[in-house]
Structures are given as structure tokens and as C-alpha cells.
mmCIF file of C-alpha atoms in Angstrom:
data_model
loop_
_atom_site.group_PDB
_atom_site.id
_atom_site.type_symbol
_atom_site.label_atom_id
_atom_site.label_comp_id
_atom_site.label_asym_id
_atom_site.label_seq_id
_atom_site.Cartn_x
_atom_site.Cartn_y
_atom_site.Cartn_z
ATOM 1 C CA GLY R 1 38.898 -140.169 -135.062
ATOM 2 C CA GLN R 2 41.541 -137.495 -134.967
ATOM 3 C CA GLN R 3 42.796 -136.312 -131.588
ATOM 4 C CA LEU R 4 45.275 -133.748 -130.397
ATOM 5 C CA ASN R 5 48.385 -134.722 -128.457
ATOM 6 C CA GLN R 6 47.921 -133.484 -124.909
ATOM 7 C CA SER R 7 50.429 -133.768 -122.083
ATOM 8 C CA PRO R 8 50.905 -134.663 -119.389
ATOM 9 C CA GLN R 9 48.363 -137.462 -119.207
ATOM 10 C CA SER R 10 47.974 -136.936 -115.463
ATOM 11 C CA MET R 11 49.352 -134.770 -112.690
ATOM 12 C CA PHE R 12 49.312 -135.207 -108.933
ATOM 13 C CA ILE R 13 50.231 -132.028 -107.100
ATOM 14 C CA GLN R 14 50.008 -130.306 -103.739
ATOM 15 C CA GLU R 15 47.576 -127.489 -103.123
ATOM 16 C CA GLY R 16 49.180 -124.150 -103.937
ATOM 17 C CA GLU R 17 51.426 -125.454 -106.709
ATOM 18 C CA ASP R 18 51.288 -124.132 -110.249
ATOM 19 C CA VAL R 19 50.270 -126.425 -113.109
ATOM 20 C CA SER R 20 51.071 -126.397 -116.804
ATOM 21 C CA MET R 21 49.688 -128.565 -119.577
ATOM 22 C CA ASN R 22 49.899 -128.320 -123.346
ATOM 23 C CA CYS R 23 48.508 -129.558 -126.612
ATOM 24 C CA THR R 24 50.231 -129.979 -129.948
ATOM 25 C CA SER R 25 49.067 -130.895 -133.405
ATOM 26 C CA SER R 26 50.369 -131.314 -136.903
ATOM 27 C CA SER R 27 47.355 -129.348 -138.142
ATOM 28 C CA ILE R 28 46.727 -125.614 -138.069
ATOM 29 C CA PHE R 29 43.737 -124.483 -136.005
ATOM 30 C CA ASN R 30 41.492 -121.441 -136.229
ATOM 31 C CA THR R 31 40.516 -121.589 -132.596
ATOM 32 C CA TRP R 32 41.776 -123.281 -129.439
ATOM 33 C CA LEU R 33 39.467 -123.941 -126.536
ATOM 34 C CA TRP R 34 40.250 -125.271 -123.077
ATOM 35 C CA TYR R 35 37.614 -127.187 -121.118
ATOM 36 C CA LYS R 36 37.374 -128.776 -117.670
ATOM 37 C CA GLN R 37 35.258 -131.867 -117.113
ATOM 38 C CA ASP R 38 34.131 -133.162 -113.738
ATOM 39 C CA PRO R 39 33.078 -136.826 -113.383
ATOM 40 C CA GLY R 40 29.676 -137.491 -114.920
ATOM 41 C CA GLU R 41 29.312 -133.977 -116.280
ATOM 42 C CA GLY R 42 29.765 -132.221 -119.577
ATOM 43 C CA PRO R 43 32.872 -130.126 -120.314
ATOM 44 C CA VAL R 44 32.821 -126.541 -119.084
ATOM 45 C CA LEU R 45 34.536 -123.871 -121.164
ATOM 46 C CA LEU R 46 37.485 -122.232 -119.392
ATOM 47 C CA ILE R 47 39.240 -120.141 -122.035
ATOM 48 C CA ALA R 48 38.800 -119.518 -125.762
ATOM 49 C CA LEU R 49 41.681 -118.403 -128.009
ATOM 50 C CA TYR R 50 41.089 -116.975 -131.474
ATOM 51 C CA LYS R 51 44.357 -115.398 -132.648
ATOM 52 C CA ALA R 52 47.871 -116.772 -133.080
ATOM 53 C CA GLY R 53 50.016 -115.659 -130.166
ATOM 54 C CA GLU R 54 46.994 -114.638 -128.089
ATOM 55 C CA LEU R 55 47.500 -114.842 -124.343
ATOM 56 C CA THR R 56 44.319 -114.859 -122.284
ATOM 57 C CA SER R 57 43.654 -115.135 -118.567
ATOM 58 C CA ASN R 58 40.594 -116.192 -116.604
ATOM 59 C CA GLY R 59 41.276 -115.783 -112.898
ATOM 60 C CA ARG R 60 44.079 -118.181 -111.983
ATOM 61 C CA LEU R 61 44.046 -119.692 -115.474
ATOM 62 C CA THR R 62 46.192 -118.489 -118.348
ATOM 63 C CA ALA R 63 46.278 -119.934 -121.844
ATOM 64 C CA GLN R 64 48.153 -119.065 -125.008
ATOM 65 C CA PHE R 65 47.569 -119.814 -128.676
ATOM 66 C CA GLY R 66 50.862 -120.770 -130.308
ATOM 67 C CA ILE R 67 52.327 -118.571 -133.028
ATOM 68 C CA THR R 68 52.304 -121.459 -135.496
ATOM 69 C CA ARG R 69 48.625 -122.125 -134.663
ATOM 70 C CA LYS R 70 49.554 -125.747 -133.960
ATOM 71 C CA ASP R 71 49.849 -125.681 -130.193
ATOM 72 C CA SER R 72 48.511 -124.180 -126.981
ATOM 73 C CA PHE R 73 49.246 -124.308 -123.269
ATOM 74 C CA LEU R 74 47.156 -123.835 -120.152
ATOM 75 C CA ASN R 75 48.615 -122.732 -116.828
ATOM 76 C CA ILE R 76 46.840 -122.873 -113.477
ATOM 77 C CA SER R 77 48.425 -120.879 -110.698
ATOM 78 C CA ALA R 78 48.109 -121.566 -106.964
ATOM 79 C CA SER R 79 46.036 -124.712 -107.411
ATOM 80 C CA ILE R 80 43.181 -125.483 -105.021
ATOM 81 C CA PRO R 81 41.310 -128.752 -104.383
ATOM 82 C CA SER R 82 38.374 -127.784 -106.612
ATOM 83 C CA ASP R 83 40.745 -127.644 -109.595
ATOM 84 C CA VAL R 84 40.575 -131.449 -109.617
ATOM 85 C CA GLY R 85 39.180 -132.813 -112.869
ATOM 86 C CA ILE R 86 40.074 -133.631 -116.436
ATOM 87 C CA TYR R 87 41.234 -130.807 -118.651
ATOM 88 C CA PHE R 88 40.778 -131.004 -122.405
ATOM 89 C CA CYS R 89 42.095 -128.827 -125.161
ATOM 90 C CA ALA R 90 40.071 -128.618 -128.338
ATOM 91 C CA GLY R 91 40.973 -127.144 -131.688
ATOM 92 C CA GLN R 92 38.834 -126.030 -134.565
ATOM 93 C CA LEU R 93 40.381 -126.763 -137.937
ATOM 94 C CA SER R 94 40.722 -123.990 -140.489
ATOM 95 C CA GLY R 95 37.889 -124.145 -142.959
ATOM 96 C CA ALA R 96 35.958 -126.738 -140.972
ATOM 97 C CA THR R 97 32.290 -126.242 -140.172
ATOM 98 C CA ASN R 98 32.958 -125.456 -136.481
ATOM 99 C CA LYS R 99 33.905 -129.050 -135.710
ATOM 100 C CA LEU R 100 36.201 -129.480 -132.736
ATOM 101 C CA ILE R 101 39.028 -131.951 -132.384
ATOM 102 C CA PHE R 102 39.676 -132.863 -128.751
ATOM 103 C CA GLY R 103 42.894 -133.547 -126.934
ATOM 104 C CA THR R 104 43.415 -136.752 -125.006
ATOM 105 C CA GLY R 105 42.919 -135.004 -121.682
ATOM 106 C CA THR R 106 44.978 -134.270 -118.570
ATOM 107 C CA LEU R 107 43.794 -135.650 -115.253
ATOM 108 C CA LEU R 108 44.623 -133.251 -112.426
ATOM 109 C CA ALA R 109 44.611 -134.344 -108.805
ATOM 110 C CA VAL R 110 45.259 -131.784 -106.070
ATOM 111 C CA GLN R 111 46.122 -132.880 -102.573
ATOM 112 C CA PRO R 112 45.097 -130.449 -99.809
ATOM 113 C CA GLY F 1 28.393 -118.505 -120.563
ATOM 114 C CA ALA F 2 25.638 -119.979 -122.658
ATOM 115 C CA VAL F 3 23.456 -122.726 -121.213
ATOM 116 C CA VAL F 4 22.830 -126.049 -122.911
ATOM 117 C CA SER F 5 20.601 -128.663 -121.310
ATOM 118 C CA GLN F 6 20.151 -132.369 -121.959
ATOM 119 C CA HIS F 7 17.372 -134.738 -121.054
ATOM 120 C CA PRO F 8 17.390 -137.290 -119.623
ATOM 121 C CA SER F 9 20.555 -137.164 -117.535
ATOM 122 C CA ARG F 10 20.679 -140.917 -117.358
ATOM 123 C CA VAL F 11 18.706 -143.764 -118.886
ATOM 124 C CA ILE F 12 18.727 -147.514 -118.531
ATOM 125 C CA CYS F 13 17.047 -149.577 -121.206
ATOM 126 C CA LYS F 14 16.745 -153.123 -122.449
ATOM 127 C CA SER F 15 18.651 -154.310 -125.479
ATOM 128 C CA GLY F 16 16.692 -153.747 -128.677
ATOM 129 C CA THR F 17 14.778 -150.686 -127.524
ATOM 130 C CA SER F 18 15.224 -147.145 -128.817
ATOM 131 C CA VAL F 19 16.238 -144.196 -126.685
ATOM 132 C CA LYS F 20 15.773 -140.504 -127.435
ATOM 133 C CA ILE F 21 18.048 -137.836 -125.961
ATOM 134 C CA GLU F 22 17.166 -134.151 -126.179
ATOM 135 C CA CYS F 23 19.587 -131.263 -126.361
ATOM 136 C CA ARG F 24 18.363 -127.702 -125.872
ATOM 137 C CA SER F 25 20.054 -124.330 -126.049
ATOM 138 C CA LEU F 26 18.290 -122.407 -123.292
ATOM 139 C CA ASP F 27 19.279 -118.791 -123.827
ATOM 140 C CA PHE F 28 20.398 -118.645 -127.433
ATOM 141 C CA GLN F 29 19.576 -120.018 -130.846
ATOM 142 C CA ALA F 30 21.836 -122.588 -132.421
ATOM 143 C CA THR F 31 21.675 -123.444 -136.093
ATOM 144 C CA THR F 32 24.348 -126.039 -135.467
ATOM 145 C CA MET F 33 24.621 -128.514 -132.627
ATOM 146 C CA PHE F 34 27.019 -131.398 -132.175
ATOM 147 C CA TRP F 35 26.721 -134.854 -130.668
ATOM 148 C CA TYR F 36 29.659 -136.544 -128.980
ATOM 149 C CA ARG F 37 30.192 -139.900 -127.350
ATOM 150 C CA GLN F 38 32.616 -140.488 -124.515
ATOM 151 C CA PHE F 39 33.674 -143.895 -123.240
ATOM 152 C CA PRO F 40 35.178 -144.269 -119.741
ATOM 153 C CA LYS F 41 38.586 -142.662 -119.320
ATOM 154 C CA GLN F 42 38.582 -141.474 -122.909
ATOM 155 C CA SER F 43 38.201 -138.174 -124.669
ATOM 156 C CA LEU F 44 35.117 -136.908 -126.499
ATOM 157 C CA MET F 45 34.595 -138.248 -129.991
ATOM 158 C CA LEU F 46 32.406 -136.323 -132.405
ATOM 159 C CA MET F 47 29.576 -138.439 -133.794
ATOM 160 C CA ALA F 48 27.670 -135.981 -135.949
ATOM 161 C CA THR F 49 26.869 -132.371 -136.683
ATOM 162 C CA SER F 50 23.202 -131.490 -136.350
ATOM 163 C CA ASN F 51 22.012 -128.792 -138.738
ATOM 164 C CA GLU F 52 18.701 -126.992 -138.194
ATOM 165 C CA GLY F 53 16.343 -127.651 -141.065
ATOM 166 C CA SER F 54 18.608 -130.059 -142.917
ATOM 167 C CA LYS F 55 20.182 -133.467 -142.620
ATOM 168 C CA ALA F 56 22.834 -134.185 -140.044
ATOM 169 C CA THR F 57 26.428 -134.771 -141.074
ATOM 170 C CA TYR F 58 27.893 -137.949 -139.629
ATOM 171 C CA GLU F 59 31.528 -138.666 -138.873
ATOM 172 C CA GLN F 60 33.217 -141.618 -140.492
ATOM 173 C CA GLY F 61 32.244 -144.892 -138.869
ATOM 174 C CA VAL F 62 29.035 -143.585 -137.262
ATOM 175 C CA GLU F 63 25.910 -145.335 -138.558
ATOM 176 C CA LYS F 64 23.318 -142.739 -139.502
ATOM 177 C CA ASP F 65 20.496 -145.285 -139.425
ATOM 178 C CA LYS F 66 21.378 -146.264 -135.884
ATOM 179 C CA PHE F 67 21.908 -142.776 -134.488
ATOM 180 C CA LEU F 68 19.029 -140.692 -135.813
ATOM 181 C CA ILE F 69 19.401 -136.941 -135.428
ATOM 182 C CA ASN F 70 16.628 -134.390 -135.771
ATOM 183 C CA HIS F 71 17.188 -130.637 -135.462
ATOM 184 C CA ALA F 72 13.658 -129.355 -135.832
ATOM 185 C CA SER F 73 14.114 -125.924 -134.255
ATOM 186 C CA LEU F 74 16.850 -123.433 -133.450
ATOM 187 C CA THR F 75 16.912 -124.555 -129.826
ATOM 188 C CA LEU F 76 16.376 -128.313 -129.980
ATOM 189 C CA SER F 77 18.259 -131.269 -131.401
ATOM 190 C CA THR F 78 17.424 -134.887 -130.620
ATOM 191 C CA LEU F 79 19.538 -138.014 -130.871
ATOM 192 C CA THR F 80 17.727 -141.345 -131.062
ATOM 193 C CA VAL F 81 19.725 -144.496 -130.496
ATOM 194 C CA THR F 82 17.737 -147.140 -132.347
ATOM 195 C CA SER F 83 17.750 -150.809 -131.374
ATOM 196 C CA ALA F 84 20.259 -150.133 -128.639
ATOM 197 C CA HIS F 85 22.748 -152.821 -127.641
ATOM 198 C CA PRO F 86 25.117 -153.058 -124.673
ATOM 199 C CA GLU F 87 28.013 -151.757 -126.758
ATOM 200 C CA ASP F 88 26.047 -148.514 -127.222
ATOM 201 C CA SER F 89 26.318 -147.859 -123.494
ATOM 202 C CA SER F 90 28.238 -144.614 -123.161
ATOM 203 C CA PHE F 91 28.128 -140.983 -122.099
ATOM 204 C CA TYR F 92 26.459 -138.912 -124.816
ATOM 205 C CA ILE F 93 27.124 -135.175 -124.798
ATOM 206 C CA CYS F 94 25.753 -132.456 -127.038
ATOM 207 C CA SER F 95 27.092 -128.994 -127.688
ATOM 208 C CA ALA F 96 25.943 -125.853 -129.431
ATOM 209 C CA ASN F 97 27.870 -123.043 -131.082
ATOM 210 C CA LEU F 98 27.515 -119.499 -129.860
ATOM 211 C CA GLY F 99 29.122 -116.557 -131.575
ATOM 212 C CA GLN F 100 32.753 -116.762 -132.624
ATOM 213 C CA ASN F 101 33.312 -120.500 -132.905
ATOM 214 C CA THR F 102 32.799 -121.195 -129.209
ATOM 215 C CA GLN F 103 31.046 -124.415 -128.270
ATOM 216 C CA TYR F 104 29.112 -124.854 -125.052
ATOM 217 C CA PHE F 105 28.339 -128.345 -123.823
ATOM 218 C CA GLY F 106 25.366 -129.938 -122.184
ATOM 219 C CA PRO F 107 25.684 -131.925 -118.946
ATOM 220 C CA GLY F 108 25.628 -135.259 -120.757
ATOM 221 C CA THR F 109 23.382 -138.326 -120.768
ATOM 222 C CA ARG F 110 24.551 -141.622 -119.335
ATOM 223 C CA LEU F 111 23.080 -144.476 -121.385
ATOM 224 C CA THR F 112 23.203 -148.000 -120.026
ATOM 225 C CA VAL F 113 21.858 -150.796 -122.209
ATOM 226 C CA LEU F 114 21.202 -154.062 -120.419
#
């Protein structure tokens, strides 16, 4: 199935550092969503983006919907140990029946 | 955010048996739910779209006779893995749409077929 290009694949950082990850696609999306998944659990929604150029924050998280509607980034500031997990971007294609295409995921490890 | 539950959280079965997984939207109604499968260290792959009151829409390569989907009410969709085999062992996750194209996910069901 189709997947979005997400990078980096993994990150190993020290507590307190800022983190940035991004997703790109050759397709135009209506909506970008960012999720976090802990081991053995379902993804939890972090941020939803609906308009091109939209910049949205949720606590220490900030995400932006690219102007071309083909990319998005997620920033985490002042990382803490509980930020550990896998982060996925997901895009909804224009005209699709709410189906999401998922990114390949970014594994984040935070060392105290 | 919206709450989506799944039952059971994990199931172990013998090869050849059928397994039913339930997905419920607890505090909202969902005309559309989605079923995903996730293999270890991989991303989520959409299997099918479950539509309340009508047939499910399956993604390419997903056998509709093997993965039976029933969406009998606005808060419940079920996925039945028929004649399960070891290669069907995976993490199955459902989601439901709420409002403006935002999907909320259930906690997942770990299926192990012996």
C-alpha cells in the first residue's frame, strides 16, 4: 500500500533537546494528522492540520501543514523521557472517503 | 478526544479457527470505521473501510472472504478473521472518524495464531 516518506527513521536524543521530524509526499492532502504510538497500543492523535500553511501547537508540540499540501513537520521542544515512542504522520487524500495514508514512522528515544 | 475501544486486547487461537474483534466508538456515533493491520516495526496498513448499513470497502490485496467486516450500528464494527493461520498473526487496530476528517484509534488487538 501507499505510504508517506517520513524522516528521520529514528532519533536518539538527550532530555531537554528539541526534536524535528517531517513527512513528504508526491500527492496533495486535504488533512495532515500526527500520531504517537506507544508499544502495544493504538496511535494517539497529537495534532490535526486542515489548511495549507496552518501552524498549530499542542503544548510542547508544534506542527505545520506545508503550503503545497504535500508535506508537514512536527517539532517537539524540550523533550522529556515520556516523549519516547513512534511518531506517525498521516495524510488524507483529496477526494478520498476519509482514508488515511500513514508515514513510515519515526522512533524517538530520549535519554534522561 | 474521542474514545474508541477494542475487544479483546489480545487473543491466541489455533490455526483454522475464526476470531472476532469488536471496535466501539464510546462517546460518539461513527458511520465510518476503519480497520488496520500493523506488523512488527512497520507502519499501519489500511485493510478496509467499514460503512454502517452497507458493505465494507476492502483495500487491494485484502481478501474480503477472509476478513469479514460487519458494521451493524453507529457505534460498533466487527472484524472476523476466518480460518486464521499463523501468517495472520498481527496487531489489528480500528479507528473511527469524528467531525472534520479526524480519526481516533482504538487500543489495538494482538492476534497470535498458533
